[in-house]
Short mmCIF file of C-alpha atoms and ligand atoms in Angstrom, two decimals:
data_model
loop_
_atom_site.label_atom_id
_atom_site.label_comp_id
_atom_site.label_asym_id
_atom_site.label_seq_id
_atom_site.Cartn_x
_atom_site.Cartn_y
_atom_site.Cartn_z
CA UNK A 18 104.90 85.61 128.71
CA UNK A 19 108.36 85.27 130.99
CA UNK A 20 111.35 87.20 130.76
CA UNK A 21 113.68 85.36 128.83
CA UNK A 22 110.70 85.93 125.92
CA UNK A 23 110.59 89.23 126.45
CA UNK A 24 114.64 89.84 125.92
CA UNK A 25 114.30 88.10 123.04
CA UNK A 26 111.57 90.08 121.47
CA UNK A 27 113.46 93.41 122.45
CA UNK A 28 116.53 91.33 121.06
CA UNK A 29 114.60 90.71 117.28
CA UNK A 30 113.16 94.48 117.05
CA UNK A 31 116.79 96.01 117.88
CA UNK A 32 117.70 93.94 115.17
CA UNK A 33 115.87 94.23 112.86
CA UNK A 34 118.19 97.27 111.71
CA UNK A 35 121.01 96.82 113.40
CA UNK A 36 123.33 99.61 111.82
CA UNK A 37 120.65 101.98 110.46
CA UNK A 38 120.91 104.92 112.64
CA UNK A 39 118.17 106.69 113.88
CA UNK A 40 118.15 109.35 111.79
CA UNK A 41 120.14 110.84 108.62
CA UNK A 42 119.62 114.33 108.60
CA UNK A 43 119.58 115.27 105.77
CA UNK A 44 116.81 116.40 104.14
CA UNK A 45 116.88 116.69 99.12
CA UNK A 46 114.75 119.01 97.63
CA UNK A 47 113.92 118.07 94.06
CA UNK A 48 112.80 120.15 91.52
CA UNK A 49 111.55 118.87 88.14
CA UNK A 50 112.08 122.35 85.27
CA UNK A 51 110.09 121.43 81.73
CA UNK A 52 110.99 123.46 79.00
CA UNK A 53 109.62 123.99 75.07
CA UNK A 54 112.20 124.34 72.14
CA UNK A 55 111.56 127.29 70.24
CA UNK A 56 114.27 127.30 68.19
CA UNK A 57 116.18 123.49 67.29
CA UNK A 58 117.81 122.13 70.04
CA UNK A 59 120.37 119.32 69.44
CA UNK A 60 122.57 117.86 72.24
CA UNK A 61 125.50 115.48 71.62
CA UNK A 62 124.94 112.76 73.82
CA UNK A 63 124.73 113.31 77.05
CA UNK A 64 122.57 116.19 77.05
CA UNK A 65 123.22 116.67 81.36
CA UNK A 66 126.75 118.35 80.19
CA UNK A 67 125.34 120.28 77.86
CA UNK A 68 123.03 121.76 80.08
CA UNK A 69 125.44 121.50 83.23
CA UNK A 70 127.90 123.48 81.79
CA UNK A 71 126.36 126.45 80.38
CA UNK A 72 124.09 126.88 83.40
CA UNK A 73 127.94 127.19 85.21
CA UNK A 74 129.12 128.92 82.48
CA UNK A 75 126.57 131.54 83.49
CA UNK A 76 126.05 131.66 86.23
CA UNK A 77 130.27 132.61 87.35
CA UNK A 78 130.52 135.33 84.08
CA UNK A 79 126.88 137.18 85.43
CA UNK A 80 127.17 136.78 89.47
CA UNK A 81 131.54 135.95 89.98
CA UNK A 82 133.91 138.16 90.05
CA UNK A 83 136.09 136.45 90.42
CA UNK A 84 135.45 133.27 87.48
CA UNK A 85 138.98 133.84 85.52
CA UNK A 86 141.11 134.15 88.34
CA UNK A 87 143.54 131.48 89.24
CA UNK A 88 143.54 131.21 92.50
CA UNK A 89 140.97 132.64 94.51
CA UNK A 90 140.50 134.60 97.47
CA UNK A 91 139.28 132.28 100.45
CA UNK A 92 136.58 134.88 101.94
CA UNK A 93 135.58 135.37 98.48
CA UNK A 94 135.33 131.77 98.26
CA UNK A 95 133.50 131.73 101.85
CA UNK A 96 130.91 134.33 100.10
CA UNK A 97 129.98 133.77 96.51
CA UNK A 98 127.19 131.77 95.92
CA UNK A 99 128.62 130.93 92.81
CA UNK A 100 131.95 129.50 94.52
CA UNK A 101 130.11 127.44 96.69
CA UNK A 102 127.55 126.03 93.78
CA UNK A 103 130.43 124.48 90.95
CA UNK A 104 134.20 125.08 92.80
CA UNK A 105 134.62 125.76 95.94
CA UNK A 106 137.77 123.73 97.59
CA UNK A 107 137.68 122.17 101.57
CA UNK A 108 139.96 123.48 103.56
CA UNK A 109 141.96 120.07 105.05
CA UNK A 110 140.95 119.46 107.97
CA UNK A 111 136.85 118.93 107.01
CA UNK A 112 137.90 116.09 105.32
CA UNK A 113 135.86 113.96 102.74
CA UNK A 114 134.69 114.43 98.82
CA UNK A 115 134.02 117.93 98.36
CA UNK A 116 129.98 117.96 97.85
CA UNK A 117 128.45 120.60 95.24
CA UNK A 118 124.96 121.37 96.77
CA UNK A 119 123.11 120.13 93.68
CA UNK A 120 122.98 116.98 91.46
CA UNK A 121 121.60 117.37 88.12
CA UNK A 122 119.52 114.79 86.71
CA UNK A 123 119.15 115.19 83.10
CA UNK A 124 116.04 114.42 80.51
CA UNK A 125 115.81 110.80 80.95
CA UNK A 126 114.41 110.12 77.23
CA UNK A 127 116.57 108.59 74.26
CA UNK A 128 116.17 111.90 72.40
CA UNK A 129 118.70 113.89 71.56
CA UNK A 130 117.03 116.23 68.86
CA UNK A 131 113.84 118.34 69.82
CA UNK A 132 112.19 120.70 67.10
CA UNK A 133 110.55 123.59 67.28
CA UNK A 134 107.60 123.40 70.33
CA UNK A 135 108.69 119.88 71.61
CA UNK A 136 108.86 120.16 75.20
CA UNK A 137 111.42 118.00 77.66
CA UNK A 138 112.43 117.58 82.04
CA UNK A 139 115.05 117.73 83.65
CA UNK A 140 116.04 118.07 87.55
CA UNK A 141 117.56 119.39 89.72
CA UNK A 142 117.78 118.07 93.63
CA UNK A 143 119.20 121.02 96.32
CA UNK A 144 120.70 119.35 99.47
CA UNK A 145 119.88 120.77 102.57
CA UNK A 146 116.58 122.60 104.39
CA UNK A 147 117.74 125.71 102.66
CA UNK A 148 116.50 127.07 99.52
CA UNK A 149 119.49 129.53 99.17
CA UNK A 150 120.35 128.02 95.98
CA UNK A 151 117.51 128.53 94.13
CA UNK A 152 116.95 131.58 92.88
CA UNK A 153 120.60 131.33 91.28
CA UNK A 154 119.67 128.01 89.75
CA UNK A 155 116.67 129.36 88.44
CA UNK A 156 118.14 132.34 86.54
CA UNK A 157 121.23 129.58 85.48
CA UNK A 158 118.09 127.83 83.58
CA UNK A 159 116.47 130.52 82.40
CA UNK A 160 119.74 132.11 80.96
CA UNK A 161 120.17 128.74 79.03
CA UNK A 162 117.54 128.54 77.37
CA UNK A 163 117.99 132.10 76.13
CA UNK A 164 121.35 131.99 74.72
CA UNK A 165 120.68 128.60 73.70
CA UNK A 166 122.68 124.94 74.27
CA UNK A 167 124.55 122.07 72.93
CA UNK A 168 125.81 121.62 69.66
CA UNK A 169 125.74 124.99 67.12
CA UNK A 170 123.65 124.40 64.49
CA UNK A 171 124.63 126.23 60.82
CA UNK A 172 123.92 129.05 61.63
CA UNK A 173 126.42 128.41 64.48
CA UNK A 174 123.12 129.53 67.16
CA UNK A 175 122.35 126.80 69.56
CA UNK A 176 119.27 125.94 70.35
CA UNK A 177 117.13 128.40 72.62
CA UNK A 178 114.42 126.86 74.93
CA UNK A 179 111.84 128.45 76.78
CA UNK A 180 111.19 127.71 80.61
CA UNK A 181 107.57 126.32 80.83
CA UNK A 182 107.35 125.53 84.30
CA UNK A 183 108.96 124.55 87.62
CA UNK A 184 107.21 121.81 89.94
CA UNK A 185 108.33 120.33 93.17
CA UNK A 186 109.10 116.53 92.70
CA UNK A 187 109.50 114.40 95.80
CA UNK A 188 110.56 111.00 94.17
CA UNK A 189 109.25 108.95 97.52
CA UNK A 190 105.84 110.43 97.87
CA UNK A 191 104.86 111.18 94.87
CA UNK A 192 103.52 114.39 95.36
CA UNK A 193 104.45 117.29 92.70
CA UNK A 194 103.57 121.19 93.35
CA UNK A 195 103.65 123.75 90.97
CA UNK A 196 106.63 126.90 91.36
CA UNK A 197 106.54 128.12 88.56
CA UNK A 198 103.32 128.07 85.87
CA UNK A 199 103.32 128.56 82.76
CA UNK A 200 102.74 131.97 82.58
CA UNK A 201 103.66 133.21 85.53
CA UNK A 202 106.30 135.14 86.27
CA UNK A 203 106.94 134.20 90.02
CA UNK A 204 108.38 130.95 90.86
CA UNK A 205 106.80 129.80 94.63
CA UNK A 206 109.27 128.69 97.20
CA UNK A 207 106.28 125.86 97.61
CA UNK A 208 108.95 122.22 98.72
CA UNK A 209 108.03 118.70 99.00
CA UNK A 210 111.72 117.99 101.08
CA UNK A 211 112.11 114.49 101.16
CA UNK A 212 112.88 113.35 104.64
CA UNK A 213 114.63 110.85 106.13
CA UNK A 214 110.86 109.59 107.27
CA UNK A 215 110.08 109.36 104.02
CA UNK A 216 113.11 107.26 103.79
CA UNK A 217 112.56 104.76 106.17
CA UNK A 218 109.15 104.37 105.15
CA UNK A 219 110.35 103.19 101.10
CA UNK A 220 112.80 100.98 103.00
CA UNK A 221 110.33 99.24 104.81
CA UNK A 222 107.99 98.93 101.78
CA UNK A 223 111.32 97.42 99.41
CA UNK A 224 112.42 94.93 102.10
CA UNK A 225 108.76 93.53 102.00
CA UNK A 226 109.16 92.82 97.96
CA UNK A 227 112.56 91.62 98.03
CA UNK A 228 112.11 89.20 101.04
CA UNK A 229 108.69 87.70 98.75
CA UNK A 230 111.00 87.93 95.77
CA UNK A 231 113.75 85.39 97.07
CA UNK A 232 116.00 88.23 98.44
CA UNK A 233 116.31 89.41 95.10
CA UNK A 234 117.26 93.18 94.98
CA UNK A 235 117.24 94.86 91.27
CA UNK A 236 118.98 97.88 90.75
CA UNK A 237 118.95 99.70 87.41
CA UNK A 238 121.55 102.02 86.48
CA UNK A 239 119.59 105.00 84.31
CA UNK A 240 122.93 107.55 83.94
CA UNK A 241 126.10 106.32 83.24
CA UNK A 242 127.30 105.22 86.77
CA UNK A 243 131.14 106.05 87.47
CA UNK A 244 132.62 104.72 90.99
CA UNK A 245 135.81 104.87 91.84
CA UNK A 246 137.68 102.21 94.30
CA UNK A 247 140.81 102.12 95.13
CA UNK A 248 141.97 104.51 92.64
CA UNK A 249 140.55 102.23 89.74
CA UNK A 250 137.31 102.32 87.77
CA UNK A 251 134.56 99.49 88.32
CA UNK A 252 133.80 98.52 85.39
CA UNK A 253 131.53 95.60 86.84
CA UNK A 254 128.56 96.38 88.64
CA UNK A 255 130.11 95.17 92.29
CA UNK A 256 128.01 95.96 95.43
CA UNK A 257 130.24 96.43 97.68
CA UNK A 258 132.38 100.27 96.06
CA UNK A 259 128.45 100.82 95.02
CA UNK A 260 126.91 100.44 98.81
CA UNK A 261 129.94 102.17 100.11
CA UNK A 262 130.43 105.38 97.43
CA UNK A 263 126.55 105.65 98.25
CA UNK A 264 127.36 105.51 102.14
CA UNK A 265 130.35 108.16 101.54
CA UNK A 266 128.37 110.39 99.55
CA UNK A 267 125.37 110.53 101.82
CA UNK A 268 128.05 111.02 105.14
CA UNK A 269 129.42 113.84 103.46
CA UNK A 270 126.35 115.42 102.21
CA UNK A 271 124.77 115.25 105.90
CA UNK A 272 128.56 116.97 107.10
CA UNK A 273 128.15 120.13 104.46
CA UNK A 274 124.63 119.71 103.90
CA UNK A 275 122.85 118.38 106.40
CA UNK A 276 122.58 118.81 110.29
CA UNK A 277 125.92 117.07 111.12
CA UNK A 278 127.76 113.27 110.16
CA UNK A 279 125.95 110.70 111.60
CA UNK A 280 128.43 108.44 114.08
CA UNK A 281 128.93 105.65 111.31
CA UNK A 282 131.24 103.08 111.66
CA UNK A 283 131.42 101.58 109.32
CA UNK A 284 133.64 98.69 109.29
CA UNK A 285 131.45 97.68 111.86
CA UNK A 286 127.72 98.98 110.69
CA UNK A 287 127.98 98.47 106.86
CA UNK A 288 131.10 96.10 104.86
CA UNK A 289 129.83 93.37 106.48
CA UNK A 290 126.56 93.00 105.00
CA UNK A 291 127.59 94.79 102.03
CA UNK A 292 129.68 92.14 102.01
CA UNK A 293 127.72 89.34 101.91
CA UNK A 294 125.54 90.80 98.75
CA UNK A 295 126.16 89.00 96.09
CA UNK A 296 125.58 88.97 92.47
CA UNK A 297 123.23 87.90 90.73
CA UNK A 298 122.79 88.70 87.52
CA UNK A 299 124.33 91.18 85.33
CA UNK A 300 122.88 93.53 81.88
CA UNK A 301 124.80 96.25 82.52
CA UNK A 302 126.89 98.06 79.74
CA UNK A 303 129.45 100.40 80.28
CA UNK A 304 128.64 103.48 78.31
CA UNK A 305 131.73 105.46 77.29
CA UNK A 306 130.35 109.11 77.14
CA UNK A 307 132.46 111.89 76.63
CA UNK A 308 131.43 115.73 78.30
CA UNK A 309 133.22 119.00 78.31
CA UNK A 310 134.36 120.37 81.96
CA UNK A 311 135.08 124.09 81.46
CA UNK A 312 137.34 124.14 84.06
CA UNK A 313 139.84 121.47 83.22
CA UNK A 314 139.45 123.04 80.02
CA UNK A 315 139.66 119.39 78.21
CA UNK A 316 137.41 117.40 76.83
CA UNK A 317 136.68 114.33 80.39
CA UNK A 318 135.58 110.95 80.12
CA UNK A 319 131.65 110.73 81.82
CA UNK A 320 131.12 106.93 81.08
CA UNK A 321 130.13 104.56 83.48
CA UNK A 322 127.54 101.69 84.03
CA UNK A 323 124.23 101.90 82.70
CA UNK A 324 121.21 99.00 82.60
CA UNK A 325 120.01 97.06 85.77
CA UNK A 326 122.60 93.46 87.96
CA UNK A 327 120.53 92.04 90.51
CA UNK A 328 121.71 91.21 93.56
CA UNK A 329 120.80 88.92 95.98
CA UNK A 330 121.01 88.97 100.15
CA UNK A 331 119.76 87.20 103.22
CA UNK A 332 119.77 89.99 105.43
CA UNK A 333 118.84 93.87 103.06
CA UNK A 334 117.78 95.49 105.92
CA UNK A 335 120.77 97.77 107.95
CA UNK A 336 121.97 98.44 103.79
CA UNK A 337 117.98 99.69 102.53
CA UNK A 338 118.02 103.48 103.31
CA UNK A 339 120.85 104.15 102.60
CA UNK A 340 120.70 102.57 99.10
CA UNK A 341 116.74 104.84 99.01
CA UNK A 342 118.76 107.88 100.00
CA UNK A 343 121.47 107.20 97.04
CA UNK A 344 118.73 106.79 95.02
CA UNK A 345 117.39 110.30 95.97
CA UNK A 346 121.39 112.44 95.70
CA UNK A 347 122.99 109.99 93.25
CA UNK A 348 126.13 108.65 93.29
CA UNK A 349 129.52 108.23 92.02
CA UNK A 350 131.73 110.79 89.80
CA UNK A 351 129.99 113.55 88.16
CA UNK A 352 126.33 113.51 89.53
CA UNK A 353 126.36 118.02 88.89
CA UNK A 354 126.25 116.61 85.11
CA UNK A 355 123.71 113.26 86.00
CA UNK A 356 126.04 110.33 86.43
CA UNK A 357 124.96 107.89 88.81
CA UNK A 358 120.82 107.95 88.62
CA UNK A 359 119.61 104.23 89.69
CA UNK A 360 116.82 103.18 90.22
CA UNK A 361 115.63 100.33 93.22
CA UNK A 362 112.92 97.50 92.03
CA UNK A 363 112.57 94.92 94.97
CA UNK A 364 110.45 91.96 92.64
CA UNK A 365 108.86 94.17 90.41
CA UNK A 366 109.28 94.20 87.42
CA UNK A 367 111.96 96.64 85.70
CA UNK A 368 113.23 97.45 82.31
CA UNK A 369 116.75 98.55 81.83
CA UNK A 370 116.86 101.41 80.01
CA UNK A 371 120.00 102.34 77.64
CA UNK A 372 119.51 106.17 78.07
ZN1 ZN B 214 132.08 133.59 92.91
#
């Protein structure tokens, strides 16, 4: 082998994924809660918003002594787990957007009414290696089941549910492990964290699938995905704002809940590759859905894109690990209410969803 060939091969190897950092120092724990209706439960259109609202209200009134305060003392915010989960503010020098330490994945079903005895599942993803907030979230889900959730019935009561089980789920490896089994009182701290190595492994498989299918990647937006570009809501599935918001979110999560922000220069490492991606088909639509924001004290628009868009690019390798992370952490506005859940498909069959 000549020296020239060696150099060439080395160049090629480092070029497989030129703008992917060696590691994105983030871990995520996905938990699946399975509950069974004890009385009839009726949700409005968007179940995630109702679940999150009921959990937040329980946590504030039970564990945060300052929940009614107009302005919260910074020391309290630094110490109070509820404020950190729901409402703390960043100091200006920390930069970036505030990223809550969790995201909610609502029940992925069209069904909005559950008769007594019917079960449904929803997920919470916690960011960071610590599971410090887990007990609060488990207690909140249990309390929401006891207090009731959704629309009030004719008896003025909301539907109640019983927490059946909690499973740790790794969406990339498919592994699951029981954390709370039916009938058990103790929550096991079983964890199956999503790691960057698993993300890379999935990205490599996706890259192979995409390559053998005319470089097409499908993105199925399962819950309303609301992206902001230059202060404007993006109402079409343009690729660039999706990519940009995924990367910014992952970087902020690394800085705020991981082990530090990786050294990425967006203009060099991300934007050129993202600019080269073209949209091929667009089977998305805008789903306008309203939720209630307790914090804002008024109805809040939670609408976003749902459906499937397909994209083509000659070079996906640099973008795929970020997009896989986005699948895990969700993207756009209102992820704590269940927005921004999407799935990537590299040439396999996919279904658009009307959830
Ligand atoms: Zn507090």
